[in-house]
CSV table of C-alpha atoms in Angstrom, one decimal:
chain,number,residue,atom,x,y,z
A,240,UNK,CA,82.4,115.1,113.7
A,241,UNK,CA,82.7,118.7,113.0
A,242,UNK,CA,85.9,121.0,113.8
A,243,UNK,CA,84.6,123.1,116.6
A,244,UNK,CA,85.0,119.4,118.5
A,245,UNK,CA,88.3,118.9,117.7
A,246,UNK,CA,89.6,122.8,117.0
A,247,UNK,CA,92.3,124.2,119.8
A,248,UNK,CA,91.6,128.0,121.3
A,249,UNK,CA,94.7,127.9,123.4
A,250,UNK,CA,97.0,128.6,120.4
A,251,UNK,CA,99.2,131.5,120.1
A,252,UNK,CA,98.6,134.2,117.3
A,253,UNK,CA,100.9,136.4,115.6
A,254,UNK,CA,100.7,140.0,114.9
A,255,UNK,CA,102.0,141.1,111.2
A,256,UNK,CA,104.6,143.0,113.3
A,257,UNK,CA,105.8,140.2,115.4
A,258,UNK,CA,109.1,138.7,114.4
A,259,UNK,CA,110.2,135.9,112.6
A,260,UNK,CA,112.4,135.0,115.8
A,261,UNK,CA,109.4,135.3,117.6
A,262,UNK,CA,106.7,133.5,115.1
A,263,UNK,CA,109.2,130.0,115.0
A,264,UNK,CA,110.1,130.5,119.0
A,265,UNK,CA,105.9,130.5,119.5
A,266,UNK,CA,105.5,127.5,116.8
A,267,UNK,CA,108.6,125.2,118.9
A,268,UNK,CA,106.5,126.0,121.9
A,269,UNK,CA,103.3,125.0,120.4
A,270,UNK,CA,104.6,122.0,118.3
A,271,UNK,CA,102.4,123.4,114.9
A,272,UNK,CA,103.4,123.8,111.9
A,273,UNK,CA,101.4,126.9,111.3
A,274,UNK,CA,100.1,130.2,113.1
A,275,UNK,CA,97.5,132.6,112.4
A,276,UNK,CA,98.5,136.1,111.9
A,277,UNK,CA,95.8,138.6,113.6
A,278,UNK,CA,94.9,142.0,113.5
A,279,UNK,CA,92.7,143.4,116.1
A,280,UNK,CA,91.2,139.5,116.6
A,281,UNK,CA,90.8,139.6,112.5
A,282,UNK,CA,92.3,137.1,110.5
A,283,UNK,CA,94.9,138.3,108.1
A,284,UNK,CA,96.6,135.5,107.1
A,285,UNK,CA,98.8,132.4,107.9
A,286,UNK,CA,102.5,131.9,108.4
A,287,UNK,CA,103.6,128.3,107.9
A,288,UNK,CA,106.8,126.5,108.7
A,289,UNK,CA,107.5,126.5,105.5
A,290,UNK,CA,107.7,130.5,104.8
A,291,UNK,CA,110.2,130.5,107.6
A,292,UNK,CA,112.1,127.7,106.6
A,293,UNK,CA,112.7,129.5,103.0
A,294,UNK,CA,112.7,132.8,104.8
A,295,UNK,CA,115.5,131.8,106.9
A,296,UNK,CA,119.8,132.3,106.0
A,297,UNK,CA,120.5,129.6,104.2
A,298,UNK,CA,123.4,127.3,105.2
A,299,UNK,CA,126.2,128.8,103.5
A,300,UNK,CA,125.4,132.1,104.6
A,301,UNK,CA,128.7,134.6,105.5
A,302,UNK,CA,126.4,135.9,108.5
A,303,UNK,CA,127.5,134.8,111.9
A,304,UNK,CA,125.0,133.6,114.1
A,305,UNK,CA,124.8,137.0,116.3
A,306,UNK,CA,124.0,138.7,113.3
A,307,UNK,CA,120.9,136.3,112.0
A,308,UNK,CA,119.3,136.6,116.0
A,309,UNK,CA,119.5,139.9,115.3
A,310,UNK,CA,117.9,140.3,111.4
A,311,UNK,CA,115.6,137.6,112.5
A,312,UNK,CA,114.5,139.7,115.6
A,313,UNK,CA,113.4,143.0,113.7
A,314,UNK,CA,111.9,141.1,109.9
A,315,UNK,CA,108.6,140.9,110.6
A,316,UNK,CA,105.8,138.5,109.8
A,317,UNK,CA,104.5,140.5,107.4
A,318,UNK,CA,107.0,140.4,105.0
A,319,UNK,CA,106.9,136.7,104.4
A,320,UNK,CA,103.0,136.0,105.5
A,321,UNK,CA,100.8,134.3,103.2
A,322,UNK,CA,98.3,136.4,102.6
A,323,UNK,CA,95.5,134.6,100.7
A,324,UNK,CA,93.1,133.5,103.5
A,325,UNK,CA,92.3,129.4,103.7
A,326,UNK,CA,90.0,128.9,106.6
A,327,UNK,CA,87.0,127.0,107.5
A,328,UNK,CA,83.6,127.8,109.9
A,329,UNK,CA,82.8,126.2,112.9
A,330,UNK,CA,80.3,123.9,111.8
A,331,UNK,CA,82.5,122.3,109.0
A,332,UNK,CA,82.7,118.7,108.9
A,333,UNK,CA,86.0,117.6,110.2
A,334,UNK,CA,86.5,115.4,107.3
A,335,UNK,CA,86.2,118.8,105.0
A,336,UNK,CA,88.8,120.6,107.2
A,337,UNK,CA,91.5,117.6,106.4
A,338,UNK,CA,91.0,116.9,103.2
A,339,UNK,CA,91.7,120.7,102.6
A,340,UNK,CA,94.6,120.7,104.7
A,341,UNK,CA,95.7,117.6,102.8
A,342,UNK,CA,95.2,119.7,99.3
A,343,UNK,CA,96.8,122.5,100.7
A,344,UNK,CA,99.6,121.3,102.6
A,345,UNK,CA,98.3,123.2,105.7
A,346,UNK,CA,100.0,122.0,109.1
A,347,UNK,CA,97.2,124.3,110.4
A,348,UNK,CA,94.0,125.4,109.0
A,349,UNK,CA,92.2,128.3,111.2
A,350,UNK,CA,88.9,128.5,111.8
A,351,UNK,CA,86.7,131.4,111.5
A,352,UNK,CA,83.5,133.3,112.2
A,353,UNK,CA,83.4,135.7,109.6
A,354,UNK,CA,86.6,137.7,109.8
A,355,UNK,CA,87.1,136.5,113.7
A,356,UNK,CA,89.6,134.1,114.5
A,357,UNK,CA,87.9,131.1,117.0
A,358,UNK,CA,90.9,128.8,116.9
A,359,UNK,CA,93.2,126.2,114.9
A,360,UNK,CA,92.7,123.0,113.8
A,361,UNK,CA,96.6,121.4,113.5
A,362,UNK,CA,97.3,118.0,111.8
A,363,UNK,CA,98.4,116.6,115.5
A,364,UNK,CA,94.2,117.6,115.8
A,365,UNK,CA,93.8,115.1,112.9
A,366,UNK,CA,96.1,112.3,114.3
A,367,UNK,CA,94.5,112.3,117.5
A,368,UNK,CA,90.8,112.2,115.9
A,369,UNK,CA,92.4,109.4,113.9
A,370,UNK,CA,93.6,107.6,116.9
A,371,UNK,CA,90.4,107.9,118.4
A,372,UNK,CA,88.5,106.1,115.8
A,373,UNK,CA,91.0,103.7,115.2
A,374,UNK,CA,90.5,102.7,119.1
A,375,UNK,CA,94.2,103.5,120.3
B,9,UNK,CA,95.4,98.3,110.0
B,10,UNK,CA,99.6,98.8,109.7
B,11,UNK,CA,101.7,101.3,107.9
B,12,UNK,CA,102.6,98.7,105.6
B,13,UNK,CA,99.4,98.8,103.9
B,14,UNK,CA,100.6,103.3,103.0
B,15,UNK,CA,103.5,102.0,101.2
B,16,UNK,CA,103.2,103.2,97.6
B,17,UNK,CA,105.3,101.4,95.2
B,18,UNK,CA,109.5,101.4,95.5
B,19,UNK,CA,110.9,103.8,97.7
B,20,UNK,CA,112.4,106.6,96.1
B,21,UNK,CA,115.8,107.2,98.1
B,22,UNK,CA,118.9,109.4,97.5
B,23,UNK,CA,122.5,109.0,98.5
B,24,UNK,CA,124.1,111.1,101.1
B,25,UNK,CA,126.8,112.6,99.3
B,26,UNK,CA,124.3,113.7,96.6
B,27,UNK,CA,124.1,117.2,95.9
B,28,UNK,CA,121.0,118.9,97.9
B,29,UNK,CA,120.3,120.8,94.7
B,30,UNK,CA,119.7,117.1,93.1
B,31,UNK,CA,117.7,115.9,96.1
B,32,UNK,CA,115.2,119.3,96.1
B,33,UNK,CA,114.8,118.9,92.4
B,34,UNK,CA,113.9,114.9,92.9
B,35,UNK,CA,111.6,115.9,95.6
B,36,UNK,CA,109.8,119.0,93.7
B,37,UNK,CA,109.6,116.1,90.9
B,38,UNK,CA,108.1,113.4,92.5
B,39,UNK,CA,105.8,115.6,95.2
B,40,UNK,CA,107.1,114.5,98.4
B,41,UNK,CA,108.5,116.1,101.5
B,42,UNK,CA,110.6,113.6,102.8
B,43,UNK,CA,113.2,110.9,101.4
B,44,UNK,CA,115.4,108.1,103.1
B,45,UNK,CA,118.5,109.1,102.6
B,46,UNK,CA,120.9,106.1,101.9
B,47,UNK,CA,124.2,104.9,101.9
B,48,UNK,CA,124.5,102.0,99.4
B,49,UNK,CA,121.0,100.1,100.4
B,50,UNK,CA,121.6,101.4,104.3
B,51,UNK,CA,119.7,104.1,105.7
B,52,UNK,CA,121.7,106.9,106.7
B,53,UNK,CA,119.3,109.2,107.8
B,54,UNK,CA,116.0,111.4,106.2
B,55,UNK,CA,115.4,114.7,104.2
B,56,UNK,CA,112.7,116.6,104.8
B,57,UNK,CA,111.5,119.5,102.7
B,58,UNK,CA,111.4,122.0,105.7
B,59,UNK,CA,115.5,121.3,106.1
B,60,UNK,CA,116.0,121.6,102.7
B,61,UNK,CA,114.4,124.7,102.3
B,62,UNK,CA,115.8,126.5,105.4
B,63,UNK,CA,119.5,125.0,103.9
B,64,UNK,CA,118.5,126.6,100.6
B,65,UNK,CA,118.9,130.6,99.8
B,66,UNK,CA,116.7,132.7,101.8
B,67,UNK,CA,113.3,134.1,100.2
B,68,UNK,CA,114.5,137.8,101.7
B,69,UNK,CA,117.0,139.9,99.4
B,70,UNK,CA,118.4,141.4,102.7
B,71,UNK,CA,119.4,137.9,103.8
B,72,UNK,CA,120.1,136.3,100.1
B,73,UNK,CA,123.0,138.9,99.5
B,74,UNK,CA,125.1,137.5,102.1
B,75,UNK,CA,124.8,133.9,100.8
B,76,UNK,CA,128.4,132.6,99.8
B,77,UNK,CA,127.4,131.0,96.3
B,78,UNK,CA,129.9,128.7,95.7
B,79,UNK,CA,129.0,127.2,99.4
B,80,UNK,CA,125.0,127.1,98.7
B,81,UNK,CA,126.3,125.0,95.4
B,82,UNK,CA,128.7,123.0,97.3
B,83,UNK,CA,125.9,121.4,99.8
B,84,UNK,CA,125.3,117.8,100.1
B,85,UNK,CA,122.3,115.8,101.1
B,86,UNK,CA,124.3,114.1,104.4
B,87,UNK,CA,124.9,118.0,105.5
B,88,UNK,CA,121.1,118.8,105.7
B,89,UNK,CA,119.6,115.9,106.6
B,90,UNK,CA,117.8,114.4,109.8
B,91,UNK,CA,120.6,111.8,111.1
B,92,UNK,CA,118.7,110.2,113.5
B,93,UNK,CA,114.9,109.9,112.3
B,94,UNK,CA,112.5,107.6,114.3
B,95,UNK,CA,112.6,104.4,112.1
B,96,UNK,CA,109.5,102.0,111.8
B,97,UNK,CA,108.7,98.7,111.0
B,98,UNK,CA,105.9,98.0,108.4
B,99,UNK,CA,104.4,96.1,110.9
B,100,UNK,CA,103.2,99.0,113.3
B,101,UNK,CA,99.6,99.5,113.9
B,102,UNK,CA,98.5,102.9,112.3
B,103,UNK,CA,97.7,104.2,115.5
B,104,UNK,CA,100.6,103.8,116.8
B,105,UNK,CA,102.4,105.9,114.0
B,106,UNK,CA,99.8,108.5,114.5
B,107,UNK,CA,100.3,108.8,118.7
B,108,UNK,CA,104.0,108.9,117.5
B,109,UNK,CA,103.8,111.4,115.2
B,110,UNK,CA,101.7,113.4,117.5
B,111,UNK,CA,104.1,113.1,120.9
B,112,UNK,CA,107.9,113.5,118.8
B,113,UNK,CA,106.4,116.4,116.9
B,114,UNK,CA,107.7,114.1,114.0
B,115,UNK,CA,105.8,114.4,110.0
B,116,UNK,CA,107.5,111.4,108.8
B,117,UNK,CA,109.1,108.2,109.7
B,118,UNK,CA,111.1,105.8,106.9
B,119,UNK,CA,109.8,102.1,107.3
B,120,UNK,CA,112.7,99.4,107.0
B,121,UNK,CA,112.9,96.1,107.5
B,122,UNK,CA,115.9,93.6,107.4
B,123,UNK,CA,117.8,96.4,106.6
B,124,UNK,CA,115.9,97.3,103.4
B,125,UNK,CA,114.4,101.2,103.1
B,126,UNK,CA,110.4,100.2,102.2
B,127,UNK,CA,109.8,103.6,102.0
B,128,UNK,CA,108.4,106.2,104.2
B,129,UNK,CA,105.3,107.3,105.9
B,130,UNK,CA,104.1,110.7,106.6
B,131,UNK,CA,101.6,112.5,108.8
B,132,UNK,CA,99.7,113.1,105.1
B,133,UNK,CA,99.2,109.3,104.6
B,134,UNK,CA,97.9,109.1,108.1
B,135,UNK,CA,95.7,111.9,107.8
B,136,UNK,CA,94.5,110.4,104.3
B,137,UNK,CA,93.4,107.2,106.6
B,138,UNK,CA,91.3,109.8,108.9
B,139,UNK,CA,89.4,111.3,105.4
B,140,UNK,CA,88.9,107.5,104.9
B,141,UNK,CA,87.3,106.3,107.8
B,142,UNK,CA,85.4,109.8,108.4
B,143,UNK,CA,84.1,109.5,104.7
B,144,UNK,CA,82.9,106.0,105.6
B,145,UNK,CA,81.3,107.1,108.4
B,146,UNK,CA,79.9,110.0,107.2
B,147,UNK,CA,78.8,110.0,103.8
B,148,UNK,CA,78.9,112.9,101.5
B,149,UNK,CA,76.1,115.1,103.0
B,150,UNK,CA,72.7,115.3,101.1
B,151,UNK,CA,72.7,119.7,99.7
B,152,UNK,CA,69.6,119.7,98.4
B,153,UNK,CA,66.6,117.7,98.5
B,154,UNK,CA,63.3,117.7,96.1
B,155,UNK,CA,60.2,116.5,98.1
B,156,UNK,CA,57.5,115.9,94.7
B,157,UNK,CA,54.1,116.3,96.9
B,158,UNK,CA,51.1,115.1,95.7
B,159,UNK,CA,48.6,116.7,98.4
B,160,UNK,CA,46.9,112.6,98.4
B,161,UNK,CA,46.7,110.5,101.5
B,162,UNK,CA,50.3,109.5,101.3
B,163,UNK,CA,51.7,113.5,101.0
B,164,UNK,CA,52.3,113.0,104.8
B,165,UNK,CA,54.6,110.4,104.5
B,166,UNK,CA,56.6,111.2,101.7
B,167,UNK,CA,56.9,115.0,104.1
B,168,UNK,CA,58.3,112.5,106.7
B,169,UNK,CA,60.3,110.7,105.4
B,170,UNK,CA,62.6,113.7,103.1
B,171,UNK,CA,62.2,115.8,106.7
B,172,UNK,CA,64.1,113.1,107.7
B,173,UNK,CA,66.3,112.8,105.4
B,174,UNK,CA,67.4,116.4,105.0
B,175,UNK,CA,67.8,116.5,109.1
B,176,UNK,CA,70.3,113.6,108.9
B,177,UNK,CA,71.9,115.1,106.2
B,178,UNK,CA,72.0,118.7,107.0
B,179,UNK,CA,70.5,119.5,103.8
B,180,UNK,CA,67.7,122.0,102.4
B,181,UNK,CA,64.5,120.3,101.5
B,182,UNK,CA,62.1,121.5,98.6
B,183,UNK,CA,58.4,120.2,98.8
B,184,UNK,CA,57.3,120.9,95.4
B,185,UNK,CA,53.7,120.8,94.4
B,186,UNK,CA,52.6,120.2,90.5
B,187,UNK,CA,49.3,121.2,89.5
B,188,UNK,CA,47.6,120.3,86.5
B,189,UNK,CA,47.1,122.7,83.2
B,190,UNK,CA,43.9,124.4,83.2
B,191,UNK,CA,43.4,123.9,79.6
B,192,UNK,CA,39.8,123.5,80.0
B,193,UNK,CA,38.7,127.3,81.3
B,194,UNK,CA,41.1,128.9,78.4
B,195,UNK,CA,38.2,130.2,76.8
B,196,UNK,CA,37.1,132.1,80.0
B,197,UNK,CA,40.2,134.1,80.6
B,198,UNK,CA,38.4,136.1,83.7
B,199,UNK,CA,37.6,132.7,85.6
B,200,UNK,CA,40.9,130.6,84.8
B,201,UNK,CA,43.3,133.1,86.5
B,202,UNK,CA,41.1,133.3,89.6
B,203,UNK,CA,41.0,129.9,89.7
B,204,UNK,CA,44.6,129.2,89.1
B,205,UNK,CA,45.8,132.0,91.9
B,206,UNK,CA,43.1,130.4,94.1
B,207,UNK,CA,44.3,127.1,93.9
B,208,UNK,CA,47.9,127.9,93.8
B,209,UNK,CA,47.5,129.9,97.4
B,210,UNK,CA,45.8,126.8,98.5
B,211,UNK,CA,48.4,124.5,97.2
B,212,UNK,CA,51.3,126.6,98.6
B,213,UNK,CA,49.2,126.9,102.1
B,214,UNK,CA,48.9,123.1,102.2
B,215,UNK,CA,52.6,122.9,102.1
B,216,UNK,CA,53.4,124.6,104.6
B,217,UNK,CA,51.3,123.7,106.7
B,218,UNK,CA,53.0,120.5,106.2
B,219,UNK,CA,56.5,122.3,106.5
B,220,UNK,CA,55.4,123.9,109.8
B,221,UNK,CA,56.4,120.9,112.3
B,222,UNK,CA,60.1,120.6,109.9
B,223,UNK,CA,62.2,120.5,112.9
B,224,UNK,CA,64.9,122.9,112.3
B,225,UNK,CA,65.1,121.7,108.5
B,226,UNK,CA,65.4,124.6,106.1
B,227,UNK,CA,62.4,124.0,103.8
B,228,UNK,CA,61.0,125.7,101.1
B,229,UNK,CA,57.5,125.3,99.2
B,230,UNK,CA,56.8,125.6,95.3
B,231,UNK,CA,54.3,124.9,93.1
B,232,UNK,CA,54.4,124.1,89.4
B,233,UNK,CA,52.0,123.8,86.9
B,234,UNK,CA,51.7,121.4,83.9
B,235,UNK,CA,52.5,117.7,83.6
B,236,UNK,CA,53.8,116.4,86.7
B,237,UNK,CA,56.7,114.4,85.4
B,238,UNK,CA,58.3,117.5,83.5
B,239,UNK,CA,58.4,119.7,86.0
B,240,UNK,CA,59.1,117.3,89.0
B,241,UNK,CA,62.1,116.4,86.6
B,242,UNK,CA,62.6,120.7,85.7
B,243,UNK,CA,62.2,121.1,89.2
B,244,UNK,CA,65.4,118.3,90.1
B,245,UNK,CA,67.5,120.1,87.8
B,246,UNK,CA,67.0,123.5,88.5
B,247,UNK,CA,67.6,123.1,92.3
B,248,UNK,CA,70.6,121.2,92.0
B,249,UNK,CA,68.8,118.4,93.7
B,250,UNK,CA,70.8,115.5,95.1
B,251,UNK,CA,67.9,113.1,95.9
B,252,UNK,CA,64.4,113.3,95.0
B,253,UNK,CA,61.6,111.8,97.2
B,254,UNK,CA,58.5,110.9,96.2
B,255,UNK,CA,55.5,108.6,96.6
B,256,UNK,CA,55.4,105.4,95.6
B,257,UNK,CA,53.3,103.9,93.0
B,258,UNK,CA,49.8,106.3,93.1
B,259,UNK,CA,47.4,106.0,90.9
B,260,UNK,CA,49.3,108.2,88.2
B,261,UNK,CA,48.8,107.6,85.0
B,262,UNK,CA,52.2,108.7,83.0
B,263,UNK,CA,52.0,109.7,79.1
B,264,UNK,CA,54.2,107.3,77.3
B,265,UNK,CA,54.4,105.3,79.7
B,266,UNK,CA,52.9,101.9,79.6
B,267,UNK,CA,53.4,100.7,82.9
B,268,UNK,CA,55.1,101.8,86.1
B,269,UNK,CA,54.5,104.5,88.1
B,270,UNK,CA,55.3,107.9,87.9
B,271,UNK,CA,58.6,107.6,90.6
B,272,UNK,CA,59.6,105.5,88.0
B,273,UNK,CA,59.2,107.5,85.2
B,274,UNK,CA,61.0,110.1,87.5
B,275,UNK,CA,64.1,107.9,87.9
B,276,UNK,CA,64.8,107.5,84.5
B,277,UNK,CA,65.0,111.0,83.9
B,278,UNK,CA,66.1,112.9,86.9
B,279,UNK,CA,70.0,114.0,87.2
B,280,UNK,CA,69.8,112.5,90.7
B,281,UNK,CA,68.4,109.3,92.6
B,282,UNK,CA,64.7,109.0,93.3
B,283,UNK,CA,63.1,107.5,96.6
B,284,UNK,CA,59.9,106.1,96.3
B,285,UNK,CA,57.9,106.5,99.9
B,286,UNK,CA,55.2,103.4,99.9
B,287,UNK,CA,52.2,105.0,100.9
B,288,UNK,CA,50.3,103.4,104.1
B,289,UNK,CA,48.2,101.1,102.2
B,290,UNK,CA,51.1,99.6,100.2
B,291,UNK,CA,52.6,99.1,103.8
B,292,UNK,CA,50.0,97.5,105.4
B,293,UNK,CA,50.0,94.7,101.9
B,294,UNK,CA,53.3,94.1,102.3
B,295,UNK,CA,53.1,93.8,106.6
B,296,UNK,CA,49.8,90.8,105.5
B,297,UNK,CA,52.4,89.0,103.2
């Protein structure tokens, strides 16, 4: 079972400039727990969850909730983006792809030819895969 | 298979009036991303990392400076945490958990029974069952494989069977030809290295010749010279190889050796297994038995 079986190509990217209102609007939407961050269809990096989560007012913040929309709206990705690149080729063996995402704590992991971005393989990917061989 | 059989040891838990600062630090300390949260031995709801995180101060200096400090100290565990989680018996099937999981957008459930928090499961232990099942399916692919040729009757077979091999395994295949010394024409320096590039060129055209009908298999040819086992055994560690394949018993007669043949003599040397391909005759004994 390799990932280009079980990757998804209907996922939503980011841009660096997108913002962080818009990066966890697109990952609700999506139910993932990661997004890859393009540039001109070039992988740059990946945002997870948990970047935003520790991006993100904390709960005793003096801010009122008017006023995070509105920081939250012009920060962009960029400036919490992780920029060191995990990502795996087509042809990987599915098995590979989740034991790195397992080492990594990757809700996502993209997958790449060369610099080009072909999709994302998410851990819902995994439990379905799993469900699958299990015979659910 | 049920989620009982991911339970690992007591559950670690934490009261819902604790401080969240405690319950970040217990979950930083024991690696996990999720905890029961507990009032006495009830369940009271769940912490998960991502909450905790998002509750805690904000990785941005242009957010952080308008955290009230005293507040960010004053949070408690019941204030951040999930108080509703999706609850599950340690009697449901694994797949179940996973379509769960999957549907509710949910990466981890505690598992209680008679009232008593076992523990929790998360979408890492189910995924750790996928690397399990797909590692038993699929072993650990075959990287590089040493074919030791001899150019004799049975050189075909031992070809087919490590073309084999390396197809199923997705791995690149070496035939590897040893010739012997020609300590005899040393004397005759002119002659011996016309003969040795003659019969190297032949050697190397011989293999490929048998490499020609691979089948999509990378395969590279080489040929040694000097005594067979030592470089067949050179040759293994060199290329990293992860299975060498070889003929069977041949009429090889191994220094040192008393008895055996030389695959043998191979096996107890080589960093890596040894196959030993029965040539056709040897089959055709064994078929009369």
């Amino acid at each position: 079972m390799r990932v280009a079986e079980r990757m998804r190509t209907d996922v939503a990217v980011l841009r660096p400039e997108d913002s962080l209102a818009r990066a966890e609007h697109l990952m609700r939407r999506h139910a993932v727990r990661a997004l890859a961050v393009v540039r001109k269809s070039r992988l740059v990096g990946l945002l997870r969850h948990t970047d935003l989560a520790t991006a993100f007012p904390s709960a005793a913040t003096t801010l009122t909730r008017g006023e995070i929309g509105f920081r939250l709206d012009r920060l962009p990705v960029s400036r919490v983006l992780t920029r060191e690149i995990i990502a795996v080729g087509p042809g990987t063996p599915l098995v590979e792809a989740a034991r790195l995402m397992r080492a990594r704590k990757l809700g996502a992991l993209p997958v790449v030819r060369g610099e080009e971005l072909l999709g994302l393989v998410t851990e819902a990917d995994l439990l379905a895969a799993l469900e699958e061989l299990l015979g659910g | 298979m049920m989620i009982k059989t991911l339970l690992r040891g007591p559950a670690v838990t934490v009261e819902a009036r604790a401080p969240l600062e405690a319950a970040r630090d217990l979950m930083s300390r024991r690696g996990v991303a999720h905890v029961p949260v507990v009032e006495g031995a009830a369940l009271v709801g769940l912490l998960r990392e991502c909450d905790a995180l998002e509750a805690g101060p904000s990785s941005l200096p242009e957010l952080e400076r308008y955290d009230w400090r005293e507040g960010l100290a004053g949070l408690r565990v019941d204030q951040v945490m999930d108080r509703q989680p999706l609850v599950l018996a340690p009697d449901t099937p694994v797949t179940a958990a996973a379509r769960l999981a999957r549907a509710r957008g949910v990466d981890g459930f505690p598992v209680v029974e008679g009232g008593e928090v076992l523990g929790v499961v998360t979408t890492a232990d189910l995924t750790a069952v996928l690397v399990g099942l797909l590692e038993h399916r699929q072993p650990p692919a075959l990287g590089n494989v040493l074919a030791a040729v001899s150019l004799g009757a049975s050189a075909r077979d031992v070809v087919a069977e490590a073309l084999g091999l390396a197809s199923v395994g997705d791995a690149r295949l070496t035939l590897l030809h040893v010739l012997p010394s020609l300590r005899r024409f040393e004397g005759v320096a002119g002659v011996a290295r016309r003969i040795a590039v003659l019969r190297r060129s032949m050697a190397r055209d011989a293999l490929e010749s048998m490499a020609a009908d691979g089948g999509g298999v990378r395969v590279a040819c080489a040929v040694a010279e000097g005594d067979v086992l030592t470089e067949v055994v050179r040759a293994a560690v060199d290329r990293d190889a992860d299975l060498v394949v070889m003929g069977g018993t041949g009429g090889h007669r191994v220094r040192g050796l008393l008895s055996g043949s030389l695959a043998e003599a191979v096996a107890r040397r080589a960093p890596c297994p040894v196959l030993a391909v029965p040539s056709a005759g040897e089959r055709r004994r064994h078929a009369r038995r």
